[in-house]
PDB file of C-alpha atoms in Angstrom:
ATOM      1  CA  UNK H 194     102.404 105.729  87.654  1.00  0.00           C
ATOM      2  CA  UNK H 195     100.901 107.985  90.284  1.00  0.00           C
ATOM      3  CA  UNK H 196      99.390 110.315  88.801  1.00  0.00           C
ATOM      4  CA  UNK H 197      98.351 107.609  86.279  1.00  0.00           C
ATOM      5  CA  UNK H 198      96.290 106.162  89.404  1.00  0.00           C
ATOM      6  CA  UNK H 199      94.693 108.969  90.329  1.00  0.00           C
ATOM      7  CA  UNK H 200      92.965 108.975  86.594  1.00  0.00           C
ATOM      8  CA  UNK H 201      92.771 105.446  85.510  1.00  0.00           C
ATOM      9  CA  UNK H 202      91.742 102.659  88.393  1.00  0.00           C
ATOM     10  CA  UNK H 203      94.509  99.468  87.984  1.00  0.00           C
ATOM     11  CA  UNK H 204      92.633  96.333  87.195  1.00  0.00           C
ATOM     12  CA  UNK H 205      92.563  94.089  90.125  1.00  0.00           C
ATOM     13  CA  UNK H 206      94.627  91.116  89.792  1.00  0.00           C
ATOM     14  CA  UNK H 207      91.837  88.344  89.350  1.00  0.00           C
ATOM     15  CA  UNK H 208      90.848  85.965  92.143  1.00  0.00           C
ATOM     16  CA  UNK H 209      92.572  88.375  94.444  1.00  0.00           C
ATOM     17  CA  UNK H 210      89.009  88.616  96.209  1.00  0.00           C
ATOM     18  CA  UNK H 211      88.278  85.083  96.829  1.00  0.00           C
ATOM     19  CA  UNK H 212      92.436  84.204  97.653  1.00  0.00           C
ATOM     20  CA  UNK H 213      92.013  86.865 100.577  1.00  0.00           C
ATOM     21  CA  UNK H 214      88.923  86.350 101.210  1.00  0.00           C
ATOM     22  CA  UNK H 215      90.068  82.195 102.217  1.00  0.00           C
ATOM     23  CA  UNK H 216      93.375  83.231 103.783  1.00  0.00           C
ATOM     24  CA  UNK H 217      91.233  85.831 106.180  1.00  0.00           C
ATOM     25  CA  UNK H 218      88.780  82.492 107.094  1.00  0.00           C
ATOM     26  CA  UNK H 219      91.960  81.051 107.955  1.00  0.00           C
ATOM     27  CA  UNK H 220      93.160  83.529 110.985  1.00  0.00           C
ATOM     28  CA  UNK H 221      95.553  84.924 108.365  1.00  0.00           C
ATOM     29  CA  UNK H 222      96.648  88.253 108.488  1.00  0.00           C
ATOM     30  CA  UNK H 223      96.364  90.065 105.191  1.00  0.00           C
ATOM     31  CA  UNK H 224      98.511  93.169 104.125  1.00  0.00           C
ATOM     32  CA  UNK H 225      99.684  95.155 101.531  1.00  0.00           C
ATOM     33  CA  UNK H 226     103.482  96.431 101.126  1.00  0.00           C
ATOM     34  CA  UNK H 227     103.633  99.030  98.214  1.00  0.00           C
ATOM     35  CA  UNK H 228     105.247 101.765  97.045  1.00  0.00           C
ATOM     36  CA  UNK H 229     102.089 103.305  96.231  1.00  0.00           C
ATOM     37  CA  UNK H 230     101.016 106.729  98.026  1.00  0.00           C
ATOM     38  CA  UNK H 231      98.786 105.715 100.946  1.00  0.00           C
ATOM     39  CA  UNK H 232      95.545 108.001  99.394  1.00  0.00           C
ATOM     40  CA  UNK H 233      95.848 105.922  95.817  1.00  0.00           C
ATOM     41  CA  UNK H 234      96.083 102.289  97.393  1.00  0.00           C
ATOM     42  CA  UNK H 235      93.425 103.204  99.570  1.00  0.00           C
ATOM     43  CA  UNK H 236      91.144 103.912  96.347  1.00  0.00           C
ATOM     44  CA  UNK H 237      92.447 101.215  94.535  1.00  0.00           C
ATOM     45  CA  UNK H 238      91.748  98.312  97.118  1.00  0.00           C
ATOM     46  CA  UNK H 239      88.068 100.136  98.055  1.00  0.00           C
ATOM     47  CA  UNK H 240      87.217 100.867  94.586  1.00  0.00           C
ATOM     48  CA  UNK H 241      87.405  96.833  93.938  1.00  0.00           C
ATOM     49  CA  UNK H 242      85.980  95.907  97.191  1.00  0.00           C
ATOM     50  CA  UNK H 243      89.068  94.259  98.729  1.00  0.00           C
ATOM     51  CA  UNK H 244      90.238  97.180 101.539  1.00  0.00           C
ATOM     52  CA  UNK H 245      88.135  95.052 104.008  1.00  0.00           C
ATOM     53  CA  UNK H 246      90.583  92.271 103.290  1.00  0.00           C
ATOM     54  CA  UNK H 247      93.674  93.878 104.780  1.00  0.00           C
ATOM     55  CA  UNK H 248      94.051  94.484 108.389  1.00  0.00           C
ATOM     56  CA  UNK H 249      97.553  96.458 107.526  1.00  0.00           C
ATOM     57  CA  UNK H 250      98.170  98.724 104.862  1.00  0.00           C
ATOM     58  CA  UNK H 251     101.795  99.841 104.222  1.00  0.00           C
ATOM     59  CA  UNK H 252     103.079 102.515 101.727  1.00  0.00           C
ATOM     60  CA  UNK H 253     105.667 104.908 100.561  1.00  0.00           C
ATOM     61  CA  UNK H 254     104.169 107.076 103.377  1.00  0.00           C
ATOM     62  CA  UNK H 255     105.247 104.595 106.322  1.00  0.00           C
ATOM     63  CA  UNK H 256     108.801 104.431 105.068  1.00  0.00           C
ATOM     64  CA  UNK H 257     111.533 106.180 102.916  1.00  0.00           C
ATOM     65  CA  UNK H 258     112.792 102.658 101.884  1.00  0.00           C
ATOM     66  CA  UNK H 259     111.791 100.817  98.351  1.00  0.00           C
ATOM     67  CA  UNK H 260     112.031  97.644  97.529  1.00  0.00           C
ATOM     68  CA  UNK H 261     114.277  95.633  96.895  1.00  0.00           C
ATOM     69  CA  UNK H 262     115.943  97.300  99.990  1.00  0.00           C
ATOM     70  CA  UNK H 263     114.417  94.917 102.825  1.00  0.00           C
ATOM     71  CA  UNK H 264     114.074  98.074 104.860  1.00  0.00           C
ATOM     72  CA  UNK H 265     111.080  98.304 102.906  1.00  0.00           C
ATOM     73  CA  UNK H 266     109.426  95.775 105.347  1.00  0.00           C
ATOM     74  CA  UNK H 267     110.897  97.467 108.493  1.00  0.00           C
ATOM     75  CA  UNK H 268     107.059  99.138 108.689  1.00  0.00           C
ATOM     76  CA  UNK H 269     105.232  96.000 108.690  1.00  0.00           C
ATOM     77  CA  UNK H 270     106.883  93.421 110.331  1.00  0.00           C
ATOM     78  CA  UNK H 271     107.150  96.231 113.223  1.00  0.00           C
ATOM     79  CA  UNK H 272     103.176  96.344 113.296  1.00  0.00           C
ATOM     80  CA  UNK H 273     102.902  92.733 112.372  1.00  0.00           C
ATOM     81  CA  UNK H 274     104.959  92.309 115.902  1.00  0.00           C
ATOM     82  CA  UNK H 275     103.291  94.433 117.902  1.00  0.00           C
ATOM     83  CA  UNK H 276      99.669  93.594 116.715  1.00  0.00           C
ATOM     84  CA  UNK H 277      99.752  90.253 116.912  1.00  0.00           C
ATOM     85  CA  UNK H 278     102.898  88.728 117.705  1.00  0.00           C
ATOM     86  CA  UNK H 279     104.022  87.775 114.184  1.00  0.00           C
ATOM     87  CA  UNK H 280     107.446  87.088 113.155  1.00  0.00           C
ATOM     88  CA  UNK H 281     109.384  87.546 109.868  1.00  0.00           C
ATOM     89  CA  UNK H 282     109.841  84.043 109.948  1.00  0.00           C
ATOM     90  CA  UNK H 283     105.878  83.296 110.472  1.00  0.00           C
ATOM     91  CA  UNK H 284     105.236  86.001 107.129  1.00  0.00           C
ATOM     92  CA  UNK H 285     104.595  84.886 103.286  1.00  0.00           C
ATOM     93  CA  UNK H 286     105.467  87.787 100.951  1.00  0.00           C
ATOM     94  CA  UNK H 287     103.781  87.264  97.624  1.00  0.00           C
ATOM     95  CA  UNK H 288     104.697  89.493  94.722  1.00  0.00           C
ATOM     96  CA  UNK H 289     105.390  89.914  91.377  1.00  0.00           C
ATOM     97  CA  UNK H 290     108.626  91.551  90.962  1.00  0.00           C
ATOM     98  CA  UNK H 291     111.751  91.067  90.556  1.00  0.00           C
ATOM     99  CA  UNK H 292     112.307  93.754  93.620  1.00  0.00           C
ATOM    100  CA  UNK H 293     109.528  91.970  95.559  1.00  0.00           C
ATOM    101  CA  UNK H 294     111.830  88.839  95.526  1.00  0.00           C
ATOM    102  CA  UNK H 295     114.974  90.199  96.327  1.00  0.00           C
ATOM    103  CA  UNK H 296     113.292  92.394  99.126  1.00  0.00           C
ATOM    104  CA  UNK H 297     111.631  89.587 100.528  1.00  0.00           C
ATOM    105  CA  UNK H 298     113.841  87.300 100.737  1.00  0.00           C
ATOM    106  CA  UNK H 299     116.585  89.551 101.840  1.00  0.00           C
ATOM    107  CA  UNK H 300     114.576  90.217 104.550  1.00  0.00           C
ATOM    108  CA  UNK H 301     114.303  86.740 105.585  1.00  0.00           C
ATOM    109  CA  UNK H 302     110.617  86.309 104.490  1.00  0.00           C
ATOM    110  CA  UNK H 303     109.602  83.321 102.540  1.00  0.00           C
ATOM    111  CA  UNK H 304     108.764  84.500  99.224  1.00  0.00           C
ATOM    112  CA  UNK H 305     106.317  83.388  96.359  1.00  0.00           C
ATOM    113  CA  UNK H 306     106.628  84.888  93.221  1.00  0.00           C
ATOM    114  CA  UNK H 307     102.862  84.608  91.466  1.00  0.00           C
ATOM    115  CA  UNK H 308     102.842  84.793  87.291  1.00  0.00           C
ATOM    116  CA  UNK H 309     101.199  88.560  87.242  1.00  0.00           C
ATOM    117  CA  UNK H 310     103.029  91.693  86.583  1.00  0.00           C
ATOM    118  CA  UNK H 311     106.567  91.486  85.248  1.00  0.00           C
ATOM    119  CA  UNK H 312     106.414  87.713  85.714  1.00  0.00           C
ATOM    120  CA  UNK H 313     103.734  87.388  83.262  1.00  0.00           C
ATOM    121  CA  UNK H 314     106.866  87.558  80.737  1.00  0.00           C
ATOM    122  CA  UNK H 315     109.072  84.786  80.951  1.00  0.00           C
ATOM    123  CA  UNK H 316     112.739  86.301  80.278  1.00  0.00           C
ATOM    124  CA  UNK H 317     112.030  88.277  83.942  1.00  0.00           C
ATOM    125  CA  UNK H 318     110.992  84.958  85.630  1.00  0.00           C
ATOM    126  CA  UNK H 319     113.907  83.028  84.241  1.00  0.00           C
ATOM    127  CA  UNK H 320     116.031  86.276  85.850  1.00  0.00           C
ATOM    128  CA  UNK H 321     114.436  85.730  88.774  1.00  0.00           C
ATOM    129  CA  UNK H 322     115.450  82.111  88.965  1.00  0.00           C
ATOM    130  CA  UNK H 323     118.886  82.960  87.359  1.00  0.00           C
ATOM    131  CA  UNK H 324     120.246  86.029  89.223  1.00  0.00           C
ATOM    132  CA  UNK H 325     118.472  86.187  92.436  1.00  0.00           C
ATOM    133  CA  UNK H 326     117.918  81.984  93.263  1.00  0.00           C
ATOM    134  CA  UNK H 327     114.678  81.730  92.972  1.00  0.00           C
ATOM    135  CA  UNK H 328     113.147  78.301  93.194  1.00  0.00           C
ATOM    136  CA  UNK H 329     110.623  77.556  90.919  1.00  0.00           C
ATOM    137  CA  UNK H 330     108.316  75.902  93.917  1.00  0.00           C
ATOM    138  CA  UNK H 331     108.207  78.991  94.857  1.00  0.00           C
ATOM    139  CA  UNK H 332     106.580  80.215  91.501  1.00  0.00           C
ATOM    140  CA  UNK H 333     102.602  80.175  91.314  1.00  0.00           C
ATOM    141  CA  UNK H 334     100.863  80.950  88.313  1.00  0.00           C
ATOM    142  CA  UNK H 335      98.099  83.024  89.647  1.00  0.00           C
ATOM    143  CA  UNK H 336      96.990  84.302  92.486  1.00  0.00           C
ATOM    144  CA  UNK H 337      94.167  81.890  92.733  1.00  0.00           C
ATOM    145  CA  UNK H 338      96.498  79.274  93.461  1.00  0.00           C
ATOM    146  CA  UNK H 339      97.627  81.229  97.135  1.00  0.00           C
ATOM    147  CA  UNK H 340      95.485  79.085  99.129  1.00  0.00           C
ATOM    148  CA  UNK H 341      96.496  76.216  97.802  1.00  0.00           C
ATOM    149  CA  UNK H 342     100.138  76.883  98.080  1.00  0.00           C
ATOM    150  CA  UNK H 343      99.273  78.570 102.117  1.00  0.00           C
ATOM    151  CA  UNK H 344      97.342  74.874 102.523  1.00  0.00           C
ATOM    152  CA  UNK H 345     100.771  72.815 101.126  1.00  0.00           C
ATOM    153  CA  UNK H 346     102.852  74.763 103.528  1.00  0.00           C
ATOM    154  CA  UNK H 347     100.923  74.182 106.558  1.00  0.00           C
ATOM    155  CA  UNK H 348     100.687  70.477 105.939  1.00  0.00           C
ATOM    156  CA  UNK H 349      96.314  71.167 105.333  1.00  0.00           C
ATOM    157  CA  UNK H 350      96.272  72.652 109.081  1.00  0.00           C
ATOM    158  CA  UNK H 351      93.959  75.287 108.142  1.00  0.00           C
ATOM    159  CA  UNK H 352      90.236  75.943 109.848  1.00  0.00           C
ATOM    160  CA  UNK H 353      88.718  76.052 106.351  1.00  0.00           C
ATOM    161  CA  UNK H 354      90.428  73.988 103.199  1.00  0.00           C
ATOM    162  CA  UNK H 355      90.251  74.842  99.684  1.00  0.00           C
ATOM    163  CA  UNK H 356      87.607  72.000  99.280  1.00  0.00           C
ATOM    164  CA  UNK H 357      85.229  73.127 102.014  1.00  0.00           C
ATOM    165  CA  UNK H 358      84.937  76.966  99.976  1.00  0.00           C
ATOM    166  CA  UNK H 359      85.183  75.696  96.596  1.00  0.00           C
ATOM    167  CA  UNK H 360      88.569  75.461  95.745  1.00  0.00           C
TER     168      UNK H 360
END
């Protein structure tokens, strides 16, 4: 899938704009954990306007470890640390993976799984809840529904709510 980026652009996950667009109006710290080359996900978030909406980017060139080894994350929570103080425990890892799930929460991160990717198809969701514990609060359908689920888990002690930019 590489060198499949570097000729066809993925299609961005919809609402991803306006999801990290709220969580950054928030004080929340946006980033990106892939196994993507650094070059590609650098053209892929620019190309649909969202590269602005990270303040950490980590890839395959930042560490030799994939997910669903939780070393994966050694990287970013280092940065996340040193940067601003953050803690594993303070982190929300979002994916869409069965490896994103099992990384993340091996790591000690909560963990939402949203509906896109290989949990658009329901036998690898059910495997998800099945083999690996997932609880299905933890599921969201779409990404639009992030700041909602962000809101829930901080009891609505945000600086900006859903309602106040259209949610």
């Amino acid at each position: 899938w590489q060198r499949y980026d570097e000729h066809v652009l993925p299609p961005a996950i919809p609402n991803a704009h306006r999801s990290l667009s709220w969580l950054g109006h928030n004080g929340i710290i946006n980033c990106v954990l892939t196994s993507r080359h650094r070059d590609n996900t650098l053209t892929i978030l620019d190309r649909h306007g969202l590269f602005a909406e990270f303040a950490l980017v980590s890839t395959i060139d930042n560490t030799k470890f994939h997910k669903p080894d939780p070393r994966a994350f050694e990287y970013v929570l280092g940065q996340l640390r040193e940067g601003w103080g953050i803690l594993p425990n303070q982190c929300l890892y979002v994916g869409d993976a069965l490896t994103d799930v099992v990384a993340g929460q091996s790591a000690g991160i909560a963990t939402l799984a949203v509906m896109t990717g290989q949990f658009m198809h329901l036998p690898n969701l059910k495997k998800a809840v099945v083999e690996v514990g997932l609880d299905l609060a933890d599921v969201i359908p779409s990404i639009a529904e992030l700041p909602y689920e962000v809101e829930r888990r901080n009891d609505g002690a945000l600086a900006v709510s859903t309602d106040e930019l259209g949610y």
